[in-house]
Amino acid sequence: MVATRLFARKGEVFTLPFGGRSPTVPAFGRSSPSAMPQPGAAGTEDRMINQLTISELTRKLARGEVSSRAAVQACLDQIQRVDGHIRAFLSYDSAEALAQADGADRALAAGQTHAQRPLLGVPVAIKDLIAVKGHPLNCGSKILGKFVSPYDAAVIERLRAAGAVIFGRLNMDEFAMGSSTENSAFEVTRNPWDTSRIPGGSSGGSAAAVAADECIASLGSDTGGSIRQPAALCGVVGIKPSYGRVSRYGLVAFASSLDQIGCFAKDVRDAAMVLEVLAGVDPRDSTSVPQPVPHYSVDLNGAIKGMKLGLPREYMIGGLDPDVKDAIENAVRQLAKLGAEVVEISLPHTEYAIAAYYIIATAEASANLARFDGIRYGLRVEGGDPIELYSRTRGAGFGAEVKRRIILGTYVLSSGYYDAYYLRAQKVRTLIRQDFLKAFQNVDAIVTPTTPTAAFKVGEKSDDPLQMYLSDIFTVAANVAGICGISVPCGFTSAGDSEPGTPTPKLPIGLQLLGKPFGEETILKIAHAYEQNASRRSEKPPLTL
């Protein structure tokens, strides 16, 4: 008899084949609107555990002040309280998460330390395109049906070795194609700071879950800003490592030369701790680079005096929201007060980054997504012949945005257009990378806004793909060039009435720091120094209070 494990999505219960124990997990629950916590409401001791950073939690775990089980239960309780409004999670297995936590508690009791396993007992949630053995793997799409991953991604192996408690599948734009998480086939994730607004994308579920204290940290992927942009819009830290720094083995590919796994965290030190675990060469990923991995968290000493930071004139554009512009200028002044020298630089091919990115990304997507054909796995819609089966399956399984990008990518790779579009985009890519490398000869890091505006309303741009694509205008160049980047909160928009009788809440704004290839140590140090002197570190979304 095959044992089963229960996962649930949007009120359904999926029964998945899984060897081991009998199912004990209740159906996934959504909290009712009436259960929404009120600002200022008192919380229990366990409820507060989920608000801790990794460094705070691991100190308490090491001292025996809290247990990993209590930390995981606090996260699960928070999901029950607020995820009916946010919808960051597609599924989770409470029993398995608590069993992992019990294992971590036993390891701590047996004498294992966080020096040996730095994330021992820490709950980490995972974006729904990173493989976790025995868990659903849907990439926010219907095309994969009830597919269950048969293996762990390399980053999951590393998290397990570090002692992390891995739980939950986080919502995303279908196959990571989107900037708002409105393209998910299952649900629209909301921003914890204002649930009428988007959390960013494609890793919107990952950012929203951390901002709402539903987990201590989370993993996401970044193809053109899909970690940094939602991190900025949700007011958390998000880091995209250099291409080749973290193994992509077990990451479902969107655009193979642009994709990179990174993390979301509540502060810069936490991001550094997680990156230390994730980074490193992997022989199963031919693009993984054998670079030594620094002890990122050890070097966060707040000393940036004498560093030179570049402010590219091409990024301070006319369409920049005034609140964003003010926040970035204030952040730059703060960095200067800390001893950094800020100089203006030029990245002259920046204006071509969006066009080059969408040619390269869609071309690679059209090739990568050809494997979803209804033959080998996932959804299958029968047809009179293989071609009809193929077309009917893909027609039913893919959403509108994925179809749009497959069509565009197939077009730019087609005979007669390859040289005019794809080859030319690759040449522009080289020019963009050269711009960055030339700039890094004179500066230690580059400072920019992460996004041109704060979070916009759900549905505001969904009918205008070109406007949606421009949400990534400040982030795509880093992926095209293969460099590293981090977004750190740097302020809020002004609260007020955008229309008579319609209050506008203050919304987070992100500061982006870009570093040279494999220069994560530098941008983490600068981001941490800024963070330690910022005034908004303790603010939380009203939904989570």
mmCIF file of C-alpha atoms in Angstrom, residues 15 30 33 45 163 178 196 235 267 277 285 289 311 327 334 376 381 417 425 466 471 498 537:
data_model
loop_
_atom_site.group_PDB
_atom_site.id
_atom_site.type_symbol
_atom_site.label_atom_id
_atom_site.label_comp_id
_atom_site.label_asym_id
_atom_site.label_seq_id
_atom_site.Cartn_x
_atom_site.Cartn_y
_atom_site.Cartn_z
ATOM 1 C CA THR A 15 -3.367 13.340 -2.701
ATOM 2 C CA ARG A 30 -7.678 30.237 4.650
ATOM 3 C CA PRO A 33 -11.631 38.431 6.529
ATOM 4 C CA GLU A 45 4.971 34.691 22.830
ATOM 5 C CA GLY A 163 19.654 22.404 9.084
ATOM 6 C CA GLY A 178 5.682 38.615 -14.930
ATOM 7 C CA SER A 196 -5.245 46.174 -3.002
ATOM 8 C CA GLY A 235 9.912 46.232 2.077
ATOM 9 C CA ASP A 267 17.613 42.117 7.048
ATOM 10 C CA VAL A 277 24.731 28.374 2.458
ATOM 11 C CA ASP A 285 25.346 22.792 -13.342
ATOM 12 C CA VAL A 289 31.671 28.845 -11.433
ATOM 13 C CA LEU A 311 25.257 56.927 -9.402
ATOM 14 C CA ALA A 327 14.095 58.289 -0.960
ATOM 15 C CA GLN A 334 23.226 58.738 4.161
ATOM 16 C CA ARG A 376 6.200 12.910 -20.714
ATOM 17 C CA VAL A 381 -5.260 16.888 -23.359
ATOM 18 C CA TYR A 417 14.920 37.057 -38.167
ATOM 19 C CA ALA A 425 20.436 41.473 -28.872
ATOM 20 C CA LEU A 466 4.588 46.983 -22.300
ATOM 21 C CA SER A 471 8.462 47.737 -14.086
ATOM 22 C CA SER A 498 -4.694 60.080 -3.950
ATOM 23 C CA ARG A 537 14.078 49.077 10.455
#
